[in-house]
Amino acid sequence: MGISDRKERERSELKTKILVATAKILVDEGYEKTTIRKVAEAIEYSPRTVYLYFKDKDSLLMEIIEEGFASTLEKRSRLKQSLDYSNPEQIFGMQIMANIQTALSSPNLYKAVVYLLQYKAYPPGPRQIEVIQDVKYDIEICYQHQGIKAVNSDQKAEIIFAVLRGFNLMLINKIYDLTEQEIEAYKQSCVQLVMKGIVGL
C-alpha cells in the first residue's frame, strides 16, 4: 500500500470514528448537547480536526443520516441481483430483512438517524432519495406483476418507512431479552404486516 493509499484509509477511518462518536452522543444526550467540541473530546482530537471533515454541526448530522441510508443501499444492492419481481413476498421479505439487519448491526447509528429524521427537517440527501425511490419502485413493479394498478406508492413507501423505524427501535430495545427464535418470529410478523396491511399484496 502506497503513502497516498494509506493516508486515504486513515482519513476514512477518522471520518468513521467521528460519525460513530457523534451518533453515540446524539443518542445519549440529544441534539442540543451534541457539539463539535464534545465530538472532538470523544475521539481525542481537537475541534479543528473535526472541522477539516465537516464545516459545521448540521453538515455532520446530515452525514449521519446519509451514512445510515448508505448502509441500507449497500444491503439492498446485494439483494437486487437475486430478486424475483413476480414474487412480492420474496421482494418485500428480503428488503425488510435487510432493513432490520441494518438496524441491528449498527443500533446507535440507526437510532441517531431516526432521531434526526424526527427532530430536524433536513433536506433529503442523495442516498436517502435513492432508498425512497427504490422502495417506491419495488411497490410499483410488484403491483405490475400482479396485474394491479399501483395506487398511492408515495404514501405506501412513507408508511413502510414509518412502520420499520418503529419496529426496528422496538427490536433494538428488546434484543437482549429475546431468543433467536423470538427475533425471527418478530421479523416474519413485520413482513406479513407490510405485505397485507400496507402494500396490500
PDB file of N, CA and C in Angstrom, residues 98-161:
ATOM      1  N   ALA A  98     -33.342  -6.990   5.190  1.00  0.00           N
ATOM      2  CA  ALA A  98     -32.115  -6.204   5.029  1.00  0.00           C
ATOM      3  C   ALA A  98     -32.184  -4.937   5.877  1.00  0.00           C
ATOM      4  N   ASN A  99     -33.348  -4.304   5.907  1.00  0.00           N
ATOM      5  CA  ASN A  99     -33.534  -3.096   6.707  1.00  0.00           C
ATOM      6  C   ASN A  99     -33.372  -3.385   8.194  1.00  0.00           C
ATOM      7  N   ILE A 100     -33.968  -4.482   8.634  1.00  0.00           N
ATOM      8  CA  ILE A 100     -33.866  -4.870  10.045  1.00  0.00           C
ATOM      9  C   ILE A 100     -32.420  -5.183  10.404  1.00  0.00           C
ATOM     10  N   GLN A 101     -31.727  -5.892   9.512  1.00  0.00           N
ATOM     11  CA  GLN A 101     -30.341  -6.259   9.777  1.00  0.00           C
ATOM     12  C   GLN A 101     -29.453  -5.025   9.856  1.00  0.00           C
ATOM     13  N   THR A 102     -29.739  -4.023   9.023  1.00  0.00           N
ATOM     14  CA  THR A 102     -29.002  -2.758   9.084  1.00  0.00           C
ATOM     15  C   THR A 102     -29.149  -2.132  10.461  1.00  0.00           C
ATOM     16  N   ALA A 103     -30.381  -2.125  10.965  1.00  0.00           N
ATOM     17  CA  ALA A 103     -30.649  -1.528  12.280  1.00  0.00           C
ATOM     18  C   ALA A 103     -29.928  -2.288  13.390  1.00  0.00           C
ATOM     19  N   LEU A 104     -29.997  -3.608  13.345  1.00  0.00           N
ATOM     20  CA  LEU A 104     -29.420  -4.414  14.423  1.00  0.00           C
ATOM     21  C   LEU A 104     -27.891  -4.430  14.382  1.00  0.00           C
ATOM     22  N   SER A 105     -27.323  -4.243  13.200  1.00  0.00           N
ATOM     23  CA  SER A 105     -25.856  -4.289  13.097  1.00  0.00           C
ATOM     24  C   SER A 105     -25.203  -2.979  13.564  1.00  0.00           C
ATOM     25  N   SER A 106     -25.945  -1.865  13.498  1.00  0.00           N
ATOM     26  CA  SER A 106     -25.411  -0.567  13.962  1.00  0.00           C
ATOM     27  C   SER A 106     -26.504   0.177  14.726  1.00  0.00           C
ATOM     28  N   PRO A 107     -26.858  -0.314  15.918  1.00  0.00           N
ATOM     29  CA  PRO A 107     -28.013   0.256  16.629  1.00  0.00           C
ATOM     30  C   PRO A 107     -27.890   1.740  16.964  1.00  0.00           C
ATOM     31  N   ASN A 108     -26.710   2.197  17.370  1.00  0.00           N
ATOM     32  CA  ASN A 108     -26.549   3.616  17.696  1.00  0.00           C
ATOM     33  C   ASN A 108     -26.725   4.498  16.467  1.00  0.00           C
ATOM     34  N   LEU A 109     -26.123   4.088  15.363  1.00  0.00           N
ATOM     35  CA  LEU A 109     -26.263   4.850  14.131  1.00  0.00           C
ATOM     36  C   LEU A 109     -27.725   4.878  13.699  1.00  0.00           C
ATOM     37  N   TYR A 110     -28.381   3.729  13.782  1.00  0.00           N
ATOM     38  CA  TYR A 110     -29.787   3.664  13.372  1.00  0.00           C
ATOM     39  C   TYR A 110     -30.650   4.575  14.242  1.00  0.00           C
ATOM     40  N   LYS A 111     -30.458   4.512  15.560  1.00  0.00           N
ATOM     41  CA  LYS A 111     -31.242   5.357  16.463  1.00  0.00           C
ATOM     42  C   LYS A 111     -30.962   6.836  16.205  1.00  0.00           C
ATOM     43  N   ALA A 112     -29.714   7.160  15.902  1.00  0.00           N
ATOM     44  CA  ALA A 112     -29.362   8.558  15.611  1.00  0.00           C
ATOM     45  C   ALA A 112     -30.066   9.038  14.343  1.00  0.00           C
ATOM     46  N   VAL A 113     -30.096   8.189  13.320  1.00  0.00           N
ATOM     47  CA  VAL A 113     -30.766   8.557  12.066  1.00  0.00           C
ATOM     48  C   VAL A 113     -32.252   8.800  12.303  1.00  0.00           C
ATOM     49  N   VAL A 114     -32.899   7.881  13.004  1.00  0.00           N
ATOM     50  CA  VAL A 114     -34.337   8.031  13.281  1.00  0.00           C
ATOM     51  C   VAL A 114     -34.592   9.295  14.094  1.00  0.00           C
ATOM     52  N   TYR A 115     -33.752   9.530  15.089  1.00  0.00           N
ATOM     53  CA  TYR A 115     -33.881  10.726  15.924  1.00  0.00           C
ATOM     54  C   TYR A 115     -33.802  11.986  15.067  1.00  0.00           C
ATOM     55  N   LEU A 116     -32.816  12.050  14.194  1.00  0.00           N
ATOM     56  CA  LEU A 116     -32.626  13.240  13.368  1.00  0.00           C
ATOM     57  C   LEU A 116     -33.765  13.427  12.367  1.00  0.00           C
ATOM     58  N   LEU A 117     -34.264  12.341  11.799  1.00  0.00           N
ATOM     59  CA  LEU A 117     -35.369  12.446  10.851  1.00  0.00           C
ATOM     60  C   LEU A 117     -36.620  13.003  11.529  1.00  0.00           C
ATOM     61  N   GLN A 118     -36.763  12.738  12.816  1.00  0.00           N
ATOM     62  CA  GLN A 118     -37.915  13.244  13.556  1.00  0.00           C
ATOM     63  C   GLN A 118     -37.669  14.655  14.083  1.00  0.00           C
ATOM     64  N   TYR A 119     -36.419  14.920  14.464  1.00  0.00           N
ATOM     65  CA  TYR A 119     -36.103  16.165  15.174  1.00  0.00           C
ATOM     66  C   TYR A 119     -35.821  17.331  14.233  1.00  0.00           C
ATOM     67  N   LYS A 120     -35.145  17.060  13.121  1.00  0.00           N
ATOM     68  CA  LYS A 120     -34.718  18.129  12.220  1.00  0.00           C
ATOM     69  C   LYS A 120     -35.278  17.909  10.817  1.00  0.00           C
ATOM     70  N   ALA A 121     -35.710  18.987  10.205  1.00  0.00           N
ATOM     71  CA  ALA A 121     -36.244  18.896   8.838  1.00  0.00           C
ATOM     72  C   ALA A 121     -35.123  19.131   7.827  1.00  0.00           C
ATOM     73  N   TYR A 122     -34.111  18.260   7.869  1.00  0.00           N
ATOM     74  CA  TYR A 122     -33.022  18.376   6.902  1.00  0.00           C
ATOM     75  C   TYR A 122     -33.525  17.957   5.520  1.00  0.00           C
ATOM     76  N   PRO A 123     -33.056  18.614   4.469  1.00  0.00           N
ATOM     77  CA  PRO A 123     -33.441  18.170   3.123  1.00  0.00           C
ATOM     78  C   PRO A 123     -32.850  16.781   2.856  1.00  0.00           C
ATOM     79  N   PRO A 124     -33.599  15.894   2.193  1.00  0.00           N
ATOM     80  CA  PRO A 124     -33.070  14.548   1.922  1.00  0.00           C
ATOM     81  C   PRO A 124     -31.796  14.610   1.083  1.00  0.00           C
ATOM     82  N   GLY A 125     -30.816  13.794   1.447  1.00  0.00           N
ATOM     83  CA  GLY A 125     -29.586  13.693   0.675  1.00  0.00           C
ATOM     84  C   GLY A 125     -29.751  12.676  -0.439  1.00  0.00           C
ATOM     85  N   PRO A 126     -28.756  12.557  -1.309  1.00  0.00           N
ATOM     86  CA  PRO A 126     -28.870  11.651  -2.466  1.00  0.00           C
ATOM     87  C   PRO A 126     -29.095  10.193  -2.097  1.00  0.00           C
ATOM     88  N   ARG A 127     -28.459   9.713  -1.020  1.00  0.00           N
ATOM     89  CA  ARG A 127     -28.650   8.303  -0.651  1.00  0.00           C
ATOM     90  C   ARG A 127     -30.047   8.075  -0.092  1.00  0.00           C
ATOM     91  N   GLN A 128     -30.531   9.018   0.703  1.00  0.00           N
ATOM     92  CA  GLN A 128     -31.884   8.901   1.231  1.00  0.00           C
ATOM     93  C   GLN A 128     -32.899   8.889   0.088  1.00  0.00           C
ATOM     94  N   ILE A 129     -32.726   9.780  -0.875  1.00  0.00           N
ATOM     95  CA  ILE A 129     -33.631   9.839  -2.024  1.00  0.00           C
ATOM     96  C   ILE A 129     -33.590   8.531  -2.803  1.00  0.00           C
ATOM     97  N   GLU A 130     -32.402   7.977  -2.967  1.00  0.00           N
ATOM     98  CA  GLU A 130     -32.270   6.722  -3.727  1.00  0.00           C
ATOM     99  C   GLU A 130     -32.999   5.571  -3.041  1.00  0.00           C
ATOM    100  N   VAL A 131     -32.890   5.490  -1.715  1.00  0.00           N
ATOM    101  CA  VAL A 131     -33.599   4.425  -0.987  1.00  0.00           C
ATOM    102  C   VAL A 131     -35.105   4.600  -1.137  1.00  0.00           C
ATOM    103  N   ILE A 132     -35.593   5.827  -0.999  1.00  0.00           N
ATOM    104  CA  ILE A 132     -37.030   6.085  -1.142  1.00  0.00           C
ATOM    105  C   ILE A 132     -37.510   5.685  -2.533  1.00  0.00           C
ATOM    106  N   GLN A 133     -36.743   6.064  -3.554  1.00  0.00           N
ATOM    107  CA  GLN A 133     -37.130   5.721  -4.928  1.00  0.00           C
ATOM    108  C   GLN A 133     -37.104   4.208  -5.145  1.00  0.00           C
ATOM    109  N   ASP A 134     -36.145   3.532  -4.535  1.00  0.00           N
ATOM    110  CA  ASP A 134     -36.058   2.074  -4.647  1.00  0.00           C
ATOM    111  C   ASP A 134     -37.302   1.404  -4.073  1.00  0.00           C
ATOM    112  N   VAL A 135     -37.736   1.857  -2.909  1.00  0.00           N
ATOM    113  CA  VAL A 135     -38.916   1.254  -2.263  1.00  0.00           C
ATOM    114  C   VAL A 135     -40.161   1.508  -3.099  1.00  0.00           C
ATOM    115  N   LYS A 136     -40.300   2.734  -3.620  1.00  0.00           N
ATOM    116  CA  LYS A 136     -41.445   3.041  -4.485  1.00  0.00           C
ATOM    117  C   LYS A 136     -41.426   2.148  -5.722  1.00  0.00           C
ATOM    118  N   TYR A 137     -40.240   1.940  -6.289  1.00  0.00           N
ATOM    119  CA  TYR A 137     -40.120   1.078  -7.464  1.00  0.00           C
ATOM    120  C   TYR A 137     -40.552  -0.347  -7.124  1.00  0.00           C
ATOM    121  N   ASP A 138     -40.086  -0.839  -5.963  1.00  0.00           N
ATOM    122  CA  ASP A 138     -40.471  -2.196  -5.548  1.00  0.00           C
ATOM    123  C   ASP A 138     -41.983  -2.338  -5.464  1.00  0.00           C
ATOM    124  N   ILE A 139     -42.637  -1.349  -4.877  1.00  0.00           N
ATOM    125  CA  ILE A 139     -44.090  -1.385  -4.739  1.00  0.00           C
ATOM    126  C   ILE A 139     -44.752  -1.409  -6.115  1.00  0.00           C
ATOM    127  N   GLU A 140     -44.324  -0.507  -6.978  1.00  0.00           N
ATOM    128  CA  GLU A 140     -44.961  -0.373  -8.293  1.00  0.00           C
ATOM    129  C   GLU A 140     -44.734  -1.597  -9.176  1.00  0.00           C
ATOM    130  N   ILE A 141     -43.524  -2.136  -9.163  1.00  0.00           N
ATOM    131  CA  ILE A 141     -43.231  -3.289 -10.020  1.00  0.00           C
ATOM    132  C   ILE A 141     -43.936  -4.543  -9.517  1.00  0.00           C
ATOM    133  N   CYS A 142     -44.101  -4.652  -8.195  1.00  0.00           N
ATOM    134  CA  CYS A 142     -44.830  -5.806  -7.657  1.00  0.00           C
ATOM    135  C   CYS A 142     -46.305  -5.746  -8.040  1.00  0.00           C
ATOM    136  N   TYR A 143     -46.890  -4.576  -7.980  1.00  0.00           N
ATOM    137  CA  TYR A 143     -48.271  -4.419  -8.438  1.00  0.00           C
ATOM    138  C   TYR A 143     -48.378  -4.767  -9.917  1.00  0.00           C
ATOM    139  N   GLN A 144     -47.415  -4.280 -10.687  1.00  0.00           N
ATOM    140  CA  GLN A 144     -47.434  -4.526 -12.128  1.00  0.00           C
ATOM    141  C   GLN A 144     -47.423  -6.017 -12.435  1.00  0.00           C
ATOM    142  N   HIS A 145     -46.587  -6.765 -11.741  1.00  0.00           N
ATOM    143  CA  HIS A 145     -46.504  -8.217 -11.972  1.00  0.00           C
ATOM    144  C   HIS A 145     -47.763  -8.946 -11.520  1.00  0.00           C
ATOM    145  N   GLN A 146     -48.525  -8.313 -10.628  1.00  0.00           N
ATOM    146  CA  GLN A 146     -49.790  -8.914 -10.187  1.00  0.00           C
ATOM    147  C   GLN A 146     -50.957  -8.468 -11.071  1.00  0.00           C
ATOM    148  N   GLY A 147     -50.669  -7.619 -12.053  1.00  0.00           N
ATOM    149  CA  GLY A 147     -51.724  -7.119 -12.927  1.00  0.00           C
ATOM    150  C   GLY A 147     -52.629  -6.110 -12.249  1.00  0.00           C
ATOM    151  N   ILE A 148     -52.081  -5.407 -11.236  1.00  0.00           N
ATOM    152  CA  ILE A 148     -52.857  -4.424 -10.473  1.00  0.00           C
ATOM    153  C   ILE A 148     -52.226  -3.051 -10.669  1.00  0.00           C
ATOM    154  N   LYS A 149     -53.060  -2.019 -10.800  1.00  0.00           N
ATOM    155  CA  LYS A 149     -52.545  -0.669 -10.933  1.00  0.00           C
ATOM    156  C   LYS A 149     -52.028  -0.174  -9.580  1.00  0.00           C
ATOM    157  N   ALA A 150     -50.811   0.332  -9.558  1.00  0.00           N
ATOM    158  CA  ALA A 150     -50.241   0.852  -8.314  1.00  0.00           C
ATOM    159  C   ALA A 150     -50.962   2.129  -7.908  1.00  0.00           C
ATOM    160  N   VAL A 151     -51.370   2.198  -6.655  1.00  0.00           N
ATOM    161  CA  VAL A 151     -52.079   3.366  -6.138  1.00  0.00           C
ATOM    162  C   VAL A 151     -51.347   3.879  -4.893  1.00  0.00           C
ATOM    163  N   ASN A 152     -51.116   5.196  -4.847  1.00  0.00           N
ATOM    164  CA  ASN A 152     -50.505   5.830  -3.670  1.00  0.00           C
ATOM    165  C   ASN A 152     -49.159   5.208  -3.280  1.00  0.00           C
ATOM    166  N   SER A 153     -48.288   4.970  -4.264  1.00  0.00           N
ATOM    167  CA  SER A 153     -46.993   4.359  -3.927  1.00  0.00           C
ATOM    168  C   SER A 153     -46.144   5.267  -3.046  1.00  0.00           C
ATOM    169  N   ASP A 154     -46.272   6.598  -3.223  1.00  0.00           N
ATOM    170  CA  ASP A 154     -45.543   7.531  -2.350  1.00  0.00           C
ATOM    171  C   ASP A 154     -45.986   7.377  -0.903  1.00  0.00           C
ATOM    172  N   GLN A 155     -47.295   7.355  -0.715  1.00  0.00           N
ATOM    173  CA  GLN A 155     -47.844   7.225   0.638  1.00  0.00           C
ATOM    174  C   GLN A 155     -47.474   5.878   1.253  1.00  0.00           C
ATOM    175  N   LYS A 156     -47.580   4.825   0.461  1.00  0.00           N
ATOM    176  CA  LYS A 156     -47.249   3.487   0.962  1.00  0.00           C
ATOM    177  C   LYS A 156     -45.777   3.402   1.365  1.00  0.00           C
ATOM    178  N   ALA A 157     -44.902   4.013   0.566  1.00  0.00           N
ATOM    179  CA  ALA A 157     -43.472   3.998   0.900  1.00  0.00           C
ATOM    180  C   ALA A 157     -43.227   4.719   2.221  1.00  0.00           C
ATOM    181  N   GLU A 158     -43.880   5.864   2.418  1.00  0.00           N
ATOM    182  CA  GLU A 158     -43.720   6.611   3.671  1.00  0.00           C
ATOM    183  C   GLU A 158     -44.175   5.782   4.868  1.00  0.00           C
ATOM    184  N   ILE A 159     -45.295   5.093   4.710  1.00  0.00           N
ATOM    185  CA  ILE A 159     -45.828   4.283   5.817  1.00  0.00           C
ATOM    186  C   ILE A 159     -44.912   3.104   6.112  1.00  0.00           C
ATOM    187  N   ILE A 160     -44.361   2.492   5.058  1.00  0.00           N
ATOM    188  CA  ILE A 160     -43.428   1.382   5.259  1.00  0.00           C
ATOM    189  C   ILE A 160     -42.223   1.851   6.077  1.00  0.00           C
ATOM    190  N   PHE A 161     -41.670   3.014   5.722  1.00  0.00           N
ATOM    191  CA  PHE A 161     -40.526   3.545   6.478  1.00  0.00           C
ATOM    192  C   PHE A 161     -40.914   3.798   7.927  1.00  0.00           C
TER     193      PHE A 161
END
